[in-house]
CSV table of N, CA and C in Angstrom, one decimal:
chain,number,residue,atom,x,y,z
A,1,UNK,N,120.9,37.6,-39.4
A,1,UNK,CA,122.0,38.2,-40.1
A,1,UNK,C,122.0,37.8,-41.6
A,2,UNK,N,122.2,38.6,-42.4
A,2,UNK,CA,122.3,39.0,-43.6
A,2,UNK,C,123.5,38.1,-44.3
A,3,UNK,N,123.2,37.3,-45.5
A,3,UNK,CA,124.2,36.1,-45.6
A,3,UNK,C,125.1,37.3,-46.8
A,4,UNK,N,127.1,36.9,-46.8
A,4,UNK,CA,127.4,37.8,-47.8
A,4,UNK,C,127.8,37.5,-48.5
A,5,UNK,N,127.9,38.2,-49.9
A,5,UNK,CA,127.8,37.6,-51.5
A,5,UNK,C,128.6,36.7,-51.6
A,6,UNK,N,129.3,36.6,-51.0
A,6,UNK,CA,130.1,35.2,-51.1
A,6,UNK,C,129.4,34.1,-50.2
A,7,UNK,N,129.1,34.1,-49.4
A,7,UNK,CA,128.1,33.3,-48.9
A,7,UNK,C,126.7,32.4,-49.8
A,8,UNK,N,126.6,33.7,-50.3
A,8,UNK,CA,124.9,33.5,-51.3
A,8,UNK,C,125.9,32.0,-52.6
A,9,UNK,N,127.1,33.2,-53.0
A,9,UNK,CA,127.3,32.4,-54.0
A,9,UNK,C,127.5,30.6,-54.0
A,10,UNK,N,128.9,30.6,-52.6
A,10,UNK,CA,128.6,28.6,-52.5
A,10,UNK,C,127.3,28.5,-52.3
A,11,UNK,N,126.4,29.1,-51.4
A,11,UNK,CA,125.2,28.6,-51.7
A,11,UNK,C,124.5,28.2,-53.0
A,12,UNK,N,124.9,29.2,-53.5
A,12,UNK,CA,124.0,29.3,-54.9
A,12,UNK,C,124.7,28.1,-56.2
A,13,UNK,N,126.4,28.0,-55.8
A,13,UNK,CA,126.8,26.9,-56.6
A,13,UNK,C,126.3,25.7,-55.9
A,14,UNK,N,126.3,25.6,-54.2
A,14,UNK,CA,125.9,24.2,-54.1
A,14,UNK,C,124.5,23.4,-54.9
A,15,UNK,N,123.5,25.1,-54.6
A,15,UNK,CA,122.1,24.2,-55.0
A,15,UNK,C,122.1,23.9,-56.5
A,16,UNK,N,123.0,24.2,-57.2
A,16,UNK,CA,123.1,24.1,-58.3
A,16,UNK,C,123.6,22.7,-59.0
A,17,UNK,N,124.4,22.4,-58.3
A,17,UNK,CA,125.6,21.2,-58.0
A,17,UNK,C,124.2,20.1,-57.6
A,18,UNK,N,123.2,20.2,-56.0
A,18,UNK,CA,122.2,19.5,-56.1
A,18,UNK,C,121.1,19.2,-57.0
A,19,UNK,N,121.1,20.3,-57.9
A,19,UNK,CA,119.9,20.5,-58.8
A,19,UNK,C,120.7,19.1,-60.0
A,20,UNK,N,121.7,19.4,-60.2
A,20,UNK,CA,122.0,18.8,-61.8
A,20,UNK,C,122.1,17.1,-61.3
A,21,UNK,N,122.7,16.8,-59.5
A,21,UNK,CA,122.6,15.6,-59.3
A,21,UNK,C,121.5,14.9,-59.3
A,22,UNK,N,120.3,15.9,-59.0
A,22,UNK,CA,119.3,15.4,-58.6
A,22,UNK,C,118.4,14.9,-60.1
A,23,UNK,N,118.4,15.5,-61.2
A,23,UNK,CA,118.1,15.4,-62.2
A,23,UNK,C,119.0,14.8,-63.3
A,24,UNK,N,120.0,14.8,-63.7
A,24,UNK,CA,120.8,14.1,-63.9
A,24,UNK,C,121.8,12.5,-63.8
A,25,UNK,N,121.8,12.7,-62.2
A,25,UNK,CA,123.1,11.9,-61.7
A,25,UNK,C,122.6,10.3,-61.4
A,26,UNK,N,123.7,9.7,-62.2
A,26,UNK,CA,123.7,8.3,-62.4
A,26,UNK,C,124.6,7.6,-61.0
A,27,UNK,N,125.1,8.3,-59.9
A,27,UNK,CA,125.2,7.8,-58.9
A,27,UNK,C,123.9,7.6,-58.0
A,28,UNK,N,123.5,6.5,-57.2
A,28,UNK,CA,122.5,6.3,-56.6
A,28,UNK,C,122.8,6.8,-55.2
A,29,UNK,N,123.9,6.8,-54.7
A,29,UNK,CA,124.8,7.5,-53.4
A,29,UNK,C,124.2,9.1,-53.4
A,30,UNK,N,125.0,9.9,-54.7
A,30,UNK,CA,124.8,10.9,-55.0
A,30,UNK,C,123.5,11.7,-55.1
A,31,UNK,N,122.6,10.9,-55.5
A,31,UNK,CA,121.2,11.3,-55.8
A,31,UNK,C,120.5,11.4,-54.6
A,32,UNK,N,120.5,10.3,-53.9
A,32,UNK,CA,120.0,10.2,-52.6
A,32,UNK,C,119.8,11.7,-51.5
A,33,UNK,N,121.5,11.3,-51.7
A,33,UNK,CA,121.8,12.8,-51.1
A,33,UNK,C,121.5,13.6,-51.2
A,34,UNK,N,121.7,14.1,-52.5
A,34,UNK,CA,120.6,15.8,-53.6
A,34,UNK,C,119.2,15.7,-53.0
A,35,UNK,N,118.9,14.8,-53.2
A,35,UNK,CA,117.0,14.5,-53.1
A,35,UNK,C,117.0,15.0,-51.7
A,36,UNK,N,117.4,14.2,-50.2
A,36,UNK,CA,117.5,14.3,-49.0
A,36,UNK,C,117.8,16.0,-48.8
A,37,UNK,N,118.2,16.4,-48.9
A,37,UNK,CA,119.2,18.1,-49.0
A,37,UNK,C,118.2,19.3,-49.9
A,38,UNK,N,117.6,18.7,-51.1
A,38,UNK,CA,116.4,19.5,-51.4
A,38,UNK,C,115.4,19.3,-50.9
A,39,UNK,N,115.0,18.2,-49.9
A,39,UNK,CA,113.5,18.1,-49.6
A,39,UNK,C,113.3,18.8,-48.4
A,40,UNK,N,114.6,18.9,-47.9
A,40,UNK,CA,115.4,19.7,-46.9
A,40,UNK,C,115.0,21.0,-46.5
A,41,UNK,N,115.4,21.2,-48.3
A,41,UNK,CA,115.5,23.2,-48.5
A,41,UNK,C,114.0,23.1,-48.2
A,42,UNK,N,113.2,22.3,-49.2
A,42,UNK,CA,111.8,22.6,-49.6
A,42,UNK,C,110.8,23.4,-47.7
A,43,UNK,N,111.1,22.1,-47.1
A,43,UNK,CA,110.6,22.5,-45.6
A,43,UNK,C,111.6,23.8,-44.6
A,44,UNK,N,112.5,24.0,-45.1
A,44,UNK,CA,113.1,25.2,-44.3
A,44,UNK,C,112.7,26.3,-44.5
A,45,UNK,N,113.2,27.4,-43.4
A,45,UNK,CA,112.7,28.8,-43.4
A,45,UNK,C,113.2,29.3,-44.4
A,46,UNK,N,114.5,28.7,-45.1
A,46,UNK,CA,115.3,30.1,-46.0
A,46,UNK,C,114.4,29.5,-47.7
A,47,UNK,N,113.8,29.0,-47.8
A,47,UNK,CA,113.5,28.1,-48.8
A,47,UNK,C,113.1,29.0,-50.2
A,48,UNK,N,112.0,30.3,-49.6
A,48,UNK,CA,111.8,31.3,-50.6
A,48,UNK,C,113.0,32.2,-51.0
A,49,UNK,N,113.8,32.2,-50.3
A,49,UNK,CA,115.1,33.1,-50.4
A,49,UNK,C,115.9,32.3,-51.2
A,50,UNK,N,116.5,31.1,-51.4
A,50,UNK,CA,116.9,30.0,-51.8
A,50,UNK,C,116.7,29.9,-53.3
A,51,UNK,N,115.4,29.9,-53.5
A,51,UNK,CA,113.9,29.7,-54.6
A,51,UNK,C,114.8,31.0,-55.5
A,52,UNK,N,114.6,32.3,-54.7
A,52,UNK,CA,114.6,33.1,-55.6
A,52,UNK,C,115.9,33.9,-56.0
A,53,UNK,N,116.9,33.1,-55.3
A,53,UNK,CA,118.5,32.9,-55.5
A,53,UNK,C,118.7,32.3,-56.5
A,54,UNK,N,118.4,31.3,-56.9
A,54,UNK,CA,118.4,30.1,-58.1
A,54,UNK,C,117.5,30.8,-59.3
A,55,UNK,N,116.3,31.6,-59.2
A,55,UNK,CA,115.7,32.0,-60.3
A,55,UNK,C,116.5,33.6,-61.0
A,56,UNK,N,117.1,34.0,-59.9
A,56,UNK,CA,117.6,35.2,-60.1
A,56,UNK,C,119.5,34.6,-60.6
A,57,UNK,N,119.6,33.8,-60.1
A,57,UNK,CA,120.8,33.8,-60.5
A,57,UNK,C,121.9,32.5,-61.0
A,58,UNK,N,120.6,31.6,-61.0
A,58,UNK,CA,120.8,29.9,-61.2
A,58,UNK,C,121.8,29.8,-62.5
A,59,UNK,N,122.4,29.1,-62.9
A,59,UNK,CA,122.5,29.0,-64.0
A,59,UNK,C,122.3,27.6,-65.2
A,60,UNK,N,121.5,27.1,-64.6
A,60,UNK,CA,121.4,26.2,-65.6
A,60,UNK,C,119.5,25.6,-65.3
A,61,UNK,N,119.0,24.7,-66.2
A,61,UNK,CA,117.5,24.8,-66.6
A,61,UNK,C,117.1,24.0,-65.2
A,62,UNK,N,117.5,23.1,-64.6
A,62,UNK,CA,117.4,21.9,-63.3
A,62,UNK,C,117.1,22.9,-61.7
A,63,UNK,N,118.1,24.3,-62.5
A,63,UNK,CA,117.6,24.7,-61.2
A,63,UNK,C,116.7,25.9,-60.6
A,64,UNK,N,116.3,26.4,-62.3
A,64,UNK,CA,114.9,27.0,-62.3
A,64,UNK,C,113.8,26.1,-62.4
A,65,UNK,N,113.7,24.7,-62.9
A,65,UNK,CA,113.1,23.5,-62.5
A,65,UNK,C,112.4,23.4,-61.1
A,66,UNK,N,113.8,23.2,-60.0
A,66,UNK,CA,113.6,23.2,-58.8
A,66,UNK,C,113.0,24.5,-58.1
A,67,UNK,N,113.4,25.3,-57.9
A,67,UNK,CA,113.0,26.5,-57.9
A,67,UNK,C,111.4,26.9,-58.2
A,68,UNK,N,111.3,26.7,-59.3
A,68,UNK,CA,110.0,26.8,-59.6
A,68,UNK,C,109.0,26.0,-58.7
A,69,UNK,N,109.4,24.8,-58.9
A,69,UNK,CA,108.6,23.1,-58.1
A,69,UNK,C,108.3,23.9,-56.5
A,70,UNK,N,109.8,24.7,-56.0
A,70,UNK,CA,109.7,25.0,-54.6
A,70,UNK,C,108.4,25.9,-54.3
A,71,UNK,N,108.6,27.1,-55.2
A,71,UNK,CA,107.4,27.7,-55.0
A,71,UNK,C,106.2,27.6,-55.2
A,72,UNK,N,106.2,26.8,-56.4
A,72,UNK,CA,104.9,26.1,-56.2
A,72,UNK,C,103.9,25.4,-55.1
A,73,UNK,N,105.1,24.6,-54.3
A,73,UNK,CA,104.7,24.1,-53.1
A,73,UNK,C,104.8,25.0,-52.0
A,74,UNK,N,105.2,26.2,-52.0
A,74,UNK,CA,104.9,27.2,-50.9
A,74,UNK,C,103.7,28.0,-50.8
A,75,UNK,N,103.4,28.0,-52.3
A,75,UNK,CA,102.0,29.1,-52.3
A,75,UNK,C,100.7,28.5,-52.1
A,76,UNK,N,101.2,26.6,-52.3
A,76,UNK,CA,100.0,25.8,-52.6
A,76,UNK,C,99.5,25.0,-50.8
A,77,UNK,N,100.3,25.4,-50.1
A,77,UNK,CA,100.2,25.0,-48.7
A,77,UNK,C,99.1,25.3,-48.3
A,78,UNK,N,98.9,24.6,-47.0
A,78,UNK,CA,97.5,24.5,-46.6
A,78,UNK,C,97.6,26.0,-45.6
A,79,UNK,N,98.8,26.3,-45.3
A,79,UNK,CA,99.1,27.2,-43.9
A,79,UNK,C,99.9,28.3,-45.1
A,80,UNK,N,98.6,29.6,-45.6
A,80,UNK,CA,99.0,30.5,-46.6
A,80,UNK,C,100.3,30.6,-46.5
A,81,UNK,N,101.3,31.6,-47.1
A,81,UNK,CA,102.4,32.1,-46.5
A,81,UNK,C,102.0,33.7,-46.6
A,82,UNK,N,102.6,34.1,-45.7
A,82,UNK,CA,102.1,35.7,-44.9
A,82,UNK,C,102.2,36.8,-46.2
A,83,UNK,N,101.6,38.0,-46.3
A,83,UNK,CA,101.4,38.6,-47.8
A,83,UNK,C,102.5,39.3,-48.0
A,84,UNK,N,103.4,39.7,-46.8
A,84,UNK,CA,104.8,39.6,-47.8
A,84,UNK,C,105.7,39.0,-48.3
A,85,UNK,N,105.3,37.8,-48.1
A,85,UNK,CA,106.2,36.8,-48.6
A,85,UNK,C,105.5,36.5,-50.4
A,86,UNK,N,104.2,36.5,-50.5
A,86,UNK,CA,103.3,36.5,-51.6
A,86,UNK,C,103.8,37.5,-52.5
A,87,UNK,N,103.8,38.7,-51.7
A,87,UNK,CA,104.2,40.0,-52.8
A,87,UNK,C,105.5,39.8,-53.1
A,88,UNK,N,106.5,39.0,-52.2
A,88,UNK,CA,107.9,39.0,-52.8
A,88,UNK,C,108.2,38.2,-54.1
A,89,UNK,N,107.6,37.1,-53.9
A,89,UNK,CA,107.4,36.0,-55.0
A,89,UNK,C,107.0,36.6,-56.3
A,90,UNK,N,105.6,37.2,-55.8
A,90,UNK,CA,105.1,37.9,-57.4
A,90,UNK,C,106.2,39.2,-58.2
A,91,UNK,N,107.3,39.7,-56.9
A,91,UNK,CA,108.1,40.5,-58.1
A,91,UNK,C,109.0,39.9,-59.0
């Protein structure tokens, strides 16, 4: 099922919210948490959709940061990812 724009969007504020704690945040509680919850995203199925939620619509530099780092680690896997997931990335 198809997530809806209001859906995308808390999503898209939360990762955003994790991005600036995770790079930023002088809480060690808080950080923890961001860190745990992106390493999260990084191994989940939604993780390219996520990636290119934040590139397309992120608004701040931590979370095309992240974003970027994610993809990086998706294309650089040992287990390719399938060529449409490749061709989606490259648009």
């Amino acid at each position: 099922m198809a997530a809806t724009a209001a859906e995308q969007l808390q999503s898209l504020s939360e990762l955003v919210v994790l991005c600036t704690q995770l790079y930023e945040g002088t809480d060690l509680g808080q950080w923890v948490q961001a860190e745990k919850v992106l390493v999260e995203l990084i191994e989940s199925p939604e993780c390219l959709s996520k990636c290119q939620l934040l590139l397309e619509q992120g608004t701040t530099s931590y979370a095309w940061l992240l974003a970027a780092t994610c993809l990086a680690k998706l294309v650089s896997r040992v287990n390719p990812l399938p060529i449409e997931q490749r061709i989606d990335i490259s648009k």
